[in-house]
Coordinates of C-alpha atoms in Angstrom, one line a residue:
M12 CA 0.0 0.1 0.0
K13 CA 2.7 2.4 0.9
A14 CA 4.6 1.5 -2.2
A15 CA 1.6 2.3 -4.2
L16 CA 1.1 5.6 -2.7
L17 CA 4.8 6.5 -3.1
G18 CA 4.6 5.5 -6.7
L19 CA 1.6 7.7 -7.3
L20 CA 3.1 10.5 -5.7
L21 CA 6.4 10.3 -7.8
V22 CA 4.5 9.7 -11.1
G23 CA 2.4 12.9 -10.2
Q24 CA 5.3 15.2 -9.8
P25 CA 6.7 17.0 -12.9
P26 CA 10.1 16.5 -13.8
V27 CA 12.5 19.3 -12.6
Q28 CA 15.0 20.3 -15.3
I29 CA 18.2 21.5 -14.0
S30 CA 20.2 23.4 -16.7
D31 CA 23.9 23.5 -17.0
S32 CA 23.6 27.1 -18.9
V33 CA 22.4 30.3 -17.6
P34 CA 18.8 30.9 -18.3
N35 CA 17.7 33.2 -21.1
F36 CA 16.0 36.4 -19.9
D37 CA 14.4 39.2 -22.1
I38 CA 16.4 42.0 -21.0
K39 CA 15.0 44.4 -23.7
A40 CA 11.5 43.8 -22.1
L41 CA 13.0 44.2 -18.5
C42 CA 14.8 47.4 -19.4
A43 CA 11.7 48.8 -21.2
D44 CA 9.7 48.3 -17.8
V45 CA 12.3 49.8 -15.9
S46 CA 12.4 52.9 -18.3
A47 CA 8.6 53.1 -18.0
D48 CA 8.8 53.0 -14.2
D49 CA 11.4 55.7 -14.3
K50 CA 9.3 57.9 -16.5
A51 CA 6.3 57.4 -14.3
S52 CA 8.4 58.4 -11.3
G53 CA 9.8 61.5 -13.1
L54 CA 13.3 60.2 -13.2
P55 CA 15.5 60.2 -16.3
Q56 CA 14.7 57.1 -18.6
D57 CA 18.0 55.6 -19.8
A58 CA 17.3 52.0 -20.7
S59 CA 20.9 51.9 -22.1
K60 CA 22.2 51.6 -18.4
C61 CA 19.8 48.8 -17.6
V62 CA 20.9 47.0 -20.7
S63 CA 24.6 47.4 -19.8
D64 CA 24.1 46.2 -16.3
E65 CA 22.1 43.2 -17.4
T66 CA 24.5 42.3 -20.1
D67 CA 27.6 42.7 -17.5
A68 CA 25.7 40.3 -15.1
R69 CA 25.0 37.9 -17.7
Q70 CA 28.8 37.7 -18.5
Q71 CA 29.6 37.2 -14.9
L72 CA 27.0 34.4 -14.6
D73 CA 28.4 32.6 -17.7
S74 CA 31.7 32.4 -15.9
I75 CA 30.5 31.0 -12.7
W76 CA 27.3 29.1 -13.5
R77 CA 28.6 25.7 -13.8
T78 CA 30.5 26.0 -10.5
V79 CA 27.4 26.7 -8.6
P80 CA 25.5 23.7 -7.2
A81 CA 22.1 22.9 -8.9
G82 CA 20.1 23.6 -5.8
P83 CA 21.3 27.2 -5.4
R84 CA 21.1 27.8 -9.2
E85 CA 17.5 26.7 -9.3
S86 CA 16.6 28.7 -6.1
C87 CA 18.2 31.9 -7.2
K88 CA 16.6 31.4 -10.9
L89 CA 13.2 31.1 -9.3
L90 CA 13.8 34.2 -7.3
A91 CA 15.4 36.2 -10.0
G92 CA 12.4 35.2 -12.4
A93 CA 9.6 35.8 -9.8
G94 CA 6.7 37.6 -11.4
Q95 CA 7.0 38.9 -14.9
V96 CA 10.4 40.5 -14.5
Q97 CA 13.5 38.3 -15.1
S98 CA 16.7 39.8 -14.3
Y99 CA 20.5 38.6 -14.5
V100 CA 21.5 41.3 -11.9
E101 CA 19.0 39.8 -9.5
L102 CA 20.2 36.2 -10.3
L103 CA 23.9 37.3 -9.7
I104 CA 22.8 39.2 -6.5
C105 CA 21.2 36.1 -5.1
L106 CA 24.1 33.7 -5.8
K107 CA 26.6 36.4 -4.2
M108 CA 24.4 36.8 -1.3
N109 CA 24.5 33.0 -0.7
D110 CA 28.3 33.0 -1.3
W111 CA 28.1 31.0 -4.5
D112 CA 29.7 33.6 -6.7
S113 CA 33.2 32.2 -6.9
P114 CA 34.6 28.6 -7.8
S115 CA 36.2 28.4 -4.3
A116 CA 33.2 29.4 -2.4
V117 CA 32.4 27.5 0.9
P118 CA 28.9 26.4 1.0
P119 CA 26.9 28.5 3.6
Q120 CA 26.1 25.4 5.7
G121 CA 29.7 24.8 6.1
R122 CA 30.3 28.4 7.4
K123 CA 27.4 28.2 9.9
Q124 CA 29.0 25.1 11.4
D125 CA 32.3 26.8 11.6
S126 CA 30.7 29.7 13.4
K127 CA 29.0 27.4 15.9
N128 CA 32.2 25.6 16.7
A129 CA 34.0 29.0 17.3
R130 CA 31.6 29.9 20.1

């Protein structure tokens, strides 16, 4: 009975695809939204700065993406793509906040254990 229920649960779950490449975001749409928000707020609307920031973030992500474990990649990808806006800057910030922005990064769990031992 338990095996049958477990089988049904597993069959009902959609497969999770974990990509080895940085996701493709539409930075033109993002930057158009940012520019429109700036205009509505009375700020200068220079979409070129947004495009430049997003392009730079994408290049940084290209260099570190495969060094980041799949779990943090997917978690940050979900956060960076929340809602209708998808941002490479947000994705990079998420990885940096979790110390996954360099190949030699120590997982946050390891750091927490180290700090507990230091007390």
